[in-house]
Amino acid sequence: DTAVSQTPKYLVTQMGNDKSIKCEQNLGHDTMYWYKQDSKKFLKIMFSYNNKELIINETVPNRFSPKSPDKAHLNLHINSLELGDSAVYFCASSGGPSYGYTFGSGTRLTVV
Amino acid sequence: TQLLEQSPQFLSIQEGENLTVYCNSSSVFSSLQWYRQEPGEGPVLLVTVVTGGEVKKLKRLTFQFGDARKDSSLHITAAQPGDTGLYLCAGTFSGTYKYIFGTGTRLKVLA
């Protein structure tokens, strides 16, 4: 069983479209995250939810909207996609920062 | 603003060589983790260090946490092609909830 699973793995879409990425964790963790990894491999936090409540919202365009229906799921919806949104998006969960994070395998988003 | 600088940024070595990767910060870590990320996958947690001066070993990998908890190193002995990947340090800092990733070291081990 995959601990943190996200779908789809690859997403190619045209500018202006709206798309969603789904994430589920079966580790029983209270906290889930969305990270963006750019072409230089730098991982930057976007959002963090703790038990369905938003606790971190970094400087992200409001075209990005996370939704957590329950503590095991954290989805990311992106409106009006732009070329600059192309990146790999990672979902992660954690039982607490001192325990480290468990990551999904990523969604490579390409906007054309 | 806390920054985690890793060095070197890139490293290409022959199989069997030893190497050390460094992670440095200007602030004190509450805890620090090392991850390895392979192409097409997410980072995988290797180790957590918490206590200043702590040393942990994972097979051929040796992790050290600085006495002042501002830096850490990862030493690989007799590197193998399977060690190839992106190595990331990450941690939280005293007085903040933020979890920050380092700039990464891309390691390539040639057979």
mmCIF file of C-alpha atoms in Angstrom:
data_model
loop_
_atom_site.group_PDB
_atom_site.id
_atom_site.type_symbol
_atom_site.label_atom_id
_atom_site.label_comp_id
_atom_site.label_asym_id
_atom_site.label_seq_id
_atom_site.Cartn_x
_atom_site.Cartn_y
_atom_site.Cartn_z
ATOM 1 C CA ASP A 1 0.000 0.000 0.000
ATOM 2 C CA THR A 2 1.316 3.419 -0.969
ATOM 3 C CA ALA A 3 1.580 5.676 2.091
ATOM 4 C CA VAL A 4 1.031 8.965 0.233
ATOM 5 C CA SER A 5 -0.518 8.670 -3.196
ATOM 6 C CA GLN A 6 -1.197 11.500 -5.566
ATOM 7 C CA THR A 7 -2.844 11.542 -8.973
ATOM 8 C CA PRO A 8 -2.274 12.119 -11.753
ATOM 9 C CA LYS A 9 1.450 11.446 -12.190
ATOM 10 C CA TYR A 10 1.604 13.563 -15.331
ATOM 11 C CA LEU A 11 -0.644 16.419 -16.399
ATOM 12 C CA VAL A 12 -0.307 18.285 -19.682
ATOM 13 C CA THR A 13 -2.785 21.061 -20.273
ATOM 14 C CA GLN A 14 -3.270 24.296 -22.124
ATOM 15 C CA MET A 15 -2.980 27.774 -20.678
ATOM 16 C CA GLY A 16 -6.188 29.029 -19.151
ATOM 17 C CA ASN A 17 -7.515 25.606 -18.198
ATOM 18 C CA ASP A 18 -8.514 24.552 -14.686
ATOM 19 C CA LYS A 19 -7.078 21.344 -13.240
ATOM 20 C CA SER A 20 -6.990 19.405 -9.970
ATOM 21 C CA ILE A 21 -4.432 17.161 -8.301
ATOM 22 C CA LYS A 22 -5.560 14.701 -5.669
ATOM 23 C CA CYS A 23 -3.648 13.391 -2.666
ATOM 24 C CA GLU A 24 -4.427 10.730 -0.095
ATOM 25 C CA GLN A 25 -2.412 9.420 2.848
ATOM 26 C CA ASN A 26 -3.029 6.255 4.845
ATOM 27 C CA LEU A 27 -0.503 6.952 7.607
ATOM 28 C CA GLY A 28 -2.950 8.510 10.037
ATOM 29 C CA HIS A 29 -0.996 11.779 10.016
ATOM 30 C CA ASP A 30 -2.762 14.944 11.074
ATOM 31 C CA THR A 31 -0.831 17.290 8.790
ATOM 32 C CA MET A 32 -0.620 17.375 5.008
ATOM 33 C CA TYR A 33 1.248 19.679 2.659
ATOM 34 C CA TRP A 34 1.608 20.786 -0.923
ATOM 35 C CA TYR A 35 5.088 21.597 -2.190
ATOM 36 C CA LYS A 36 6.231 22.939 -5.548
ATOM 37 C CA GLN A 37 9.578 21.828 -6.950
ATOM 38 C CA ASP A 38 11.012 24.072 -9.617
ATOM 39 C CA SER A 39 13.432 23.270 -12.408
ATOM 40 C CA LYS A 40 16.368 23.837 -10.038
ATOM 41 C CA LYS A 41 14.937 21.175 -7.726
ATOM 42 C CA PHE A 42 14.171 23.647 -4.952
ATOM 43 C CA LEU A 43 11.220 22.538 -2.807
ATOM 44 C CA LYS A 44 8.956 25.341 -1.686
ATOM 45 C CA ILE A 45 5.994 25.001 0.669
ATOM 46 C CA MET A 46 2.664 26.138 -0.728
ATOM 47 C CA PHE A 47 0.064 25.029 1.776
ATOM 48 C CA SER A 48 -0.268 23.042 4.968
ATOM 49 C CA TYR A 49 -3.391 21.616 6.540
ATOM 50 C CA ASN A 50 -3.681 20.228 10.041
ATOM 51 C CA ASN A 51 -6.726 18.070 10.608
ATOM 52 C CA LYS A 52 -8.606 19.732 7.734
ATOM 53 C CA GLU A 53 -7.685 23.270 8.757
ATOM 54 C CA LEU A 54 -5.376 25.530 6.763
ATOM 55 C CA ILE A 55 -2.332 26.462 8.852
ATOM 56 C CA ILE A 56 0.223 27.551 6.264
ATOM 57 C CA ASN A 57 -0.571 29.570 3.176
ATOM 58 C CA GLU A 58 2.606 30.866 1.606
ATOM 59 C CA THR A 59 2.688 33.551 -1.052
ATOM 60 C CA VAL A 60 0.817 31.604 -3.672
ATOM 61 C CA PRO A 61 -1.485 33.113 -6.331
ATOM 62 C CA ASN A 62 -5.120 32.773 -5.369
ATOM 63 C CA ARG A 63 -5.603 30.727 -8.543
ATOM 64 C CA PHE A 64 -4.346 27.871 -6.336
ATOM 65 C CA SER A 65 -6.936 26.580 -3.903
ATOM 66 C CA PRO A 66 -6.373 23.615 -1.598
ATOM 67 C CA LYS A 67 -9.247 21.602 -0.231
ATOM 68 C CA SER A 68 -9.158 19.034 2.566
ATOM 69 C CA PRO A 69 -12.410 17.037 2.847
ATOM 70 C CA ASP A 70 -10.919 14.991 5.698
ATOM 71 C CA LYS A 71 -7.520 14.654 7.325
ATOM 72 C CA ALA A 72 -6.491 11.865 4.944
ATOM 73 C CA HIS A 73 -7.076 13.896 1.786
ATOM 74 C CA LEU A 74 -5.675 17.168 0.481
ATOM 75 C CA ASN A 75 -6.476 18.202 -3.055
ATOM 76 C CA LEU A 76 -5.092 21.111 -5.051
ATOM 77 C CA HIS A 77 -7.179 22.959 -7.599
ATOM 78 C CA ILE A 78 -5.570 25.384 -10.008
ATOM 79 C CA ASN A 79 -7.580 27.885 -12.028
ATOM 80 C CA SER A 80 -6.529 29.677 -15.210
ATOM 81 C CA LEU A 81 -3.274 27.820 -15.591
ATOM 82 C CA GLU A 82 -0.236 29.796 -16.727
ATOM 83 C CA LEU A 83 3.024 28.722 -18.341
ATOM 84 C CA GLY A 84 4.881 29.541 -15.118
ATOM 85 C CA ASP A 85 2.821 26.993 -13.207
ATOM 86 C CA SER A 86 4.742 24.213 -14.944
ATOM 87 C CA ALA A 87 6.598 22.311 -12.220
ATOM 88 C CA VAL A 88 6.449 19.141 -10.156
ATOM 89 C CA TYR A 89 3.948 19.322 -7.307
ATOM 90 C CA PHE A 90 4.430 17.103 -4.277
ATOM 91 C CA CYS A 91 1.967 16.168 -1.607
ATOM 92 C CA ALA A 92 3.374 15.170 1.777
ATOM 93 C CA SER A 93 2.161 14.242 5.227
ATOM 94 C CA SER A 94 3.758 14.302 8.640
ATOM 95 C CA GLY A 95 3.140 13.293 12.205
ATOM 96 C CA GLY A 96 5.191 16.319 13.271
ATOM 97 C CA PRO A 97 8.257 18.140 11.886
ATOM 98 C CA SER A 98 10.690 16.246 14.097
ATOM 99 C CA TYR A 99 9.528 13.007 12.468
ATOM 100 C CA GLY A 100 10.119 14.196 8.932
ATOM 101 C CA TYR A 101 7.765 14.080 5.999
ATOM 102 C CA THR A 102 6.452 11.301 3.780
ATOM 103 C CA PHE A 103 6.108 12.431 0.187
ATOM 104 C CA GLY A 104 4.015 11.265 -2.709
ATOM 105 C CA SER A 105 5.721 10.531 -6.005
ATOM 106 C CA GLY A 106 4.804 13.891 -7.484
ATOM 107 C CA THR A 107 2.666 15.300 -10.277
ATOM 108 C CA ARG A 108 4.551 16.766 -13.213
ATOM 109 C CA LEU A 109 2.408 19.603 -14.525
ATOM 110 C CA THR A 110 3.201 20.972 -17.960
ATOM 111 C CA VAL A 111 1.277 23.982 -19.205
ATOM 112 C CA VAL A 112 1.511 24.570 -22.961
ATOM 113 C CA THR B 1 14.687 34.501 7.038
ATOM 114 C CA GLN B 2 16.269 31.120 7.587
ATOM 115 C CA LEU B 3 18.252 29.715 4.712
ATOM 116 C CA LEU B 4 19.676 26.246 4.308
ATOM 117 C CA GLU B 5 22.697 26.216 2.069
ATOM 118 C CA GLN B 6 23.970 22.891 0.830
ATOM 119 C CA SER B 7 27.354 22.255 -0.716
ATOM 120 C CA PRO B 8 28.463 21.179 -3.136
ATOM 121 C CA GLN B 9 25.563 21.851 -5.484
ATOM 122 C CA PHE B 10 26.697 19.136 -7.895
ATOM 123 C CA LEU B 11 28.999 16.183 -7.382
ATOM 124 C CA SER B 12 30.086 13.558 -9.889
ATOM 125 C CA ILE B 13 32.352 10.792 -8.613
ATOM 126 C CA GLN B 14 33.534 7.320 -9.495
ATOM 127 C CA GLU B 15 32.162 4.224 -7.820
ATOM 128 C CA GLY B 16 34.126 3.400 -4.680
ATOM 129 C CA GLU B 17 35.033 6.983 -3.781
ATOM 130 C CA ASN B 18 34.032 8.691 -0.552
ATOM 131 C CA LEU B 19 32.187 11.986 -0.383
ATOM 132 C CA THR B 20 30.753 14.478 2.073
ATOM 133 C CA VAL B 21 27.789 16.783 1.604
ATOM 134 C CA TYR B 22 27.213 19.781 3.866
ATOM 135 C CA CYS B 23 24.146 21.626 5.093
ATOM 136 C CA ASN B 24 24.602 24.996 6.775
ATOM 137 C CA SER B 25 22.351 27.546 8.379
ATOM 138 C CA SER B 26 22.734 30.819 10.229
ATOM 139 C CA SER B 27 20.052 29.752 12.714
ATOM 140 C CA VAL B 28 19.758 26.934 15.236
ATOM 141 C CA PHE B 29 17.794 23.889 14.144
ATOM 142 C CA SER B 30 15.197 22.306 16.392
ATOM 143 C CA SER B 31 15.598 19.134 14.375
ATOM 144 C CA LEU B 32 17.050 18.264 11.007
ATOM 145 C CA GLN B 33 16.338 15.577 8.440
ATOM 146 C CA TRP B 34 18.158 14.274 5.397
ATOM 147 C CA TYR B 35 16.283 13.018 2.348
ATOM 148 C CA ARG B 36 17.251 11.383 -0.935
ATOM 149 C CA GLN B 37 15.198 12.008 -4.052
ATOM 150 C CA GLU B 38 15.523 9.843 -7.147
ATOM 151 C CA PRO B 39 14.328 10.982 -10.585
ATOM 152 C CA GLY B 40 10.566 10.838 -10.947
ATOM 153 C CA GLU B 41 9.987 10.213 -7.257
ATOM 154 C CA GLY B 42 9.412 12.202 -4.103
ATOM 155 C CA PRO B 43 12.070 12.727 -1.425
ATOM 156 C CA VAL B 44 12.517 9.777 0.924
ATOM 157 C CA LEU B 45 13.466 10.357 4.536
ATOM 158 C CA LEU B 46 16.884 8.938 5.466
ATOM 159 C CA VAL B 47 17.469 10.158 9.009
ATOM 160 C CA THR B 48 16.469 12.625 11.722
ATOM 161 C CA VAL B 49 18.994 14.256 14.046
ATOM 162 C CA VAL B 50 18.015 16.259 17.077
ATOM 163 C CA THR B 51 20.911 16.503 19.536
ATOM 164 C CA GLY B 52 24.001 18.647 18.937
ATOM 165 C CA GLY B 53 27.007 16.462 18.103
ATOM 166 C CA GLU B 54 24.804 13.493 17.274
ATOM 167 C CA VAL B 55 26.134 10.933 14.796
ATOM 168 C CA LYS B 56 23.906 8.405 13.062
ATOM 169 C CA LYS B 57 24.860 5.657 10.644
ATOM 170 C CA LEU B 58 22.758 4.064 7.938
ATOM 171 C CA LYS B 59 24.886 1.375 6.237
ATOM 172 C CA ARG B 60 27.509 3.360 4.276
ATOM 173 C CA LEU B 61 25.955 6.724 5.147
ATOM 174 C CA THR B 62 27.104 8.662 8.227
ATOM 175 C CA PHE B 63 25.146 11.708 9.362
ATOM 176 C CA GLN B 64 26.535 14.251 11.784
ATOM 177 C CA PHE B 65 24.778 17.130 13.504
ATOM 178 C CA GLY B 66 26.960 20.086 14.479
ATOM 179 C CA ASP B 67 27.529 20.784 18.168
ATOM 180 C CA ALA B 68 25.761 24.146 17.846
ATOM 181 C CA ARG B 69 22.940 22.585 15.791
ATOM 182 C CA LYS B 70 23.514 25.000 12.920
ATOM 183 C CA ASP B 71 25.031 22.562 10.467
ATOM 184 C CA SER B 72 25.048 18.952 9.423
ATOM 185 C CA SER B 73 27.018 16.668 7.158
ATOM 186 C CA LEU B 74 26.351 13.480 5.257
ATOM 187 C CA HIS B 75 29.311 11.253 4.483
ATOM 188 C CA ILE B 76 29.044 8.355 2.041
ATOM 189 C CA THR B 77 31.722 5.686 2.095
ATOM 190 C CA ALA B 78 32.528 3.695 -1.041
ATOM 191 C CA ALA B 79 29.782 5.300 -3.129
ATOM 192 C CA GLN B 80 27.776 3.092 -5.472
ATOM 193 C CA PRO B 81 25.725 3.979 -8.560
ATOM 194 C CA GLY B 82 22.593 3.330 -6.489
ATOM 195 C CA ASP B 83 23.528 6.322 -4.314
ATOM 196 C CA THR B 84 22.869 8.626 -7.270
ATOM 197 C CA GLY B 85 20.175 11.180 -6.514
ATOM 198 C CA LEU B 86 19.339 14.547 -5.049
ATOM 199 C CA TYR B 87 20.213 14.865 -1.367
ATOM 200 C CA LEU B 88 18.203 17.362 0.633
ATOM 201 C CA CYS B 89 18.506 18.543 4.185
ATOM 202 C CA ALA B 90 15.472 20.057 5.865
ATOM 203 C CA GLY B 91 14.465 21.185 9.276
ATOM 204 C CA THR B 92 12.650 23.424 11.626
ATOM 205 C CA PHE B 93 14.240 26.261 13.513
ATOM 206 C CA SER B 94 13.851 27.220 17.126
ATOM 207 C CA GLY B 95 10.943 29.601 17.583
ATOM 208 C CA THR B 96 9.235 28.910 14.264
ATOM 209 C CA TYR B 97 6.841 26.319 12.896
ATOM 210 C CA LYS B 98 8.259 26.531 9.363
ATOM 211 C CA TYR B 99 9.924 23.493 7.817
ATOM 212 C CA ILE B 100 12.521 24.532 5.290
ATOM 213 C CA PHE B 101 14.366 22.524 2.669
ATOM 214 C CA GLY B 102 17.968 23.059 1.689
ATOM 215 C CA THR B 103 19.155 23.960 -1.789
ATOM 216 C CA GLY B 104 20.061 20.334 -2.543
ATOM 217 C CA THR B 105 23.130 18.401 -3.712
ATOM 218 C CA ARG B 106 22.880 16.432 -6.935
ATOM 219 C CA LEU B 107 25.113 13.380 -6.704
ATOM 220 C CA LYS B 108 26.040 11.175 -9.616
ATOM 221 C CA VAL B 109 28.076 8.037 -9.023
ATOM 222 C CA LEU B 110 29.630 6.610 -12.162
ATOM 223 C CA ALA B 111 30.176 2.865 -12.526
#
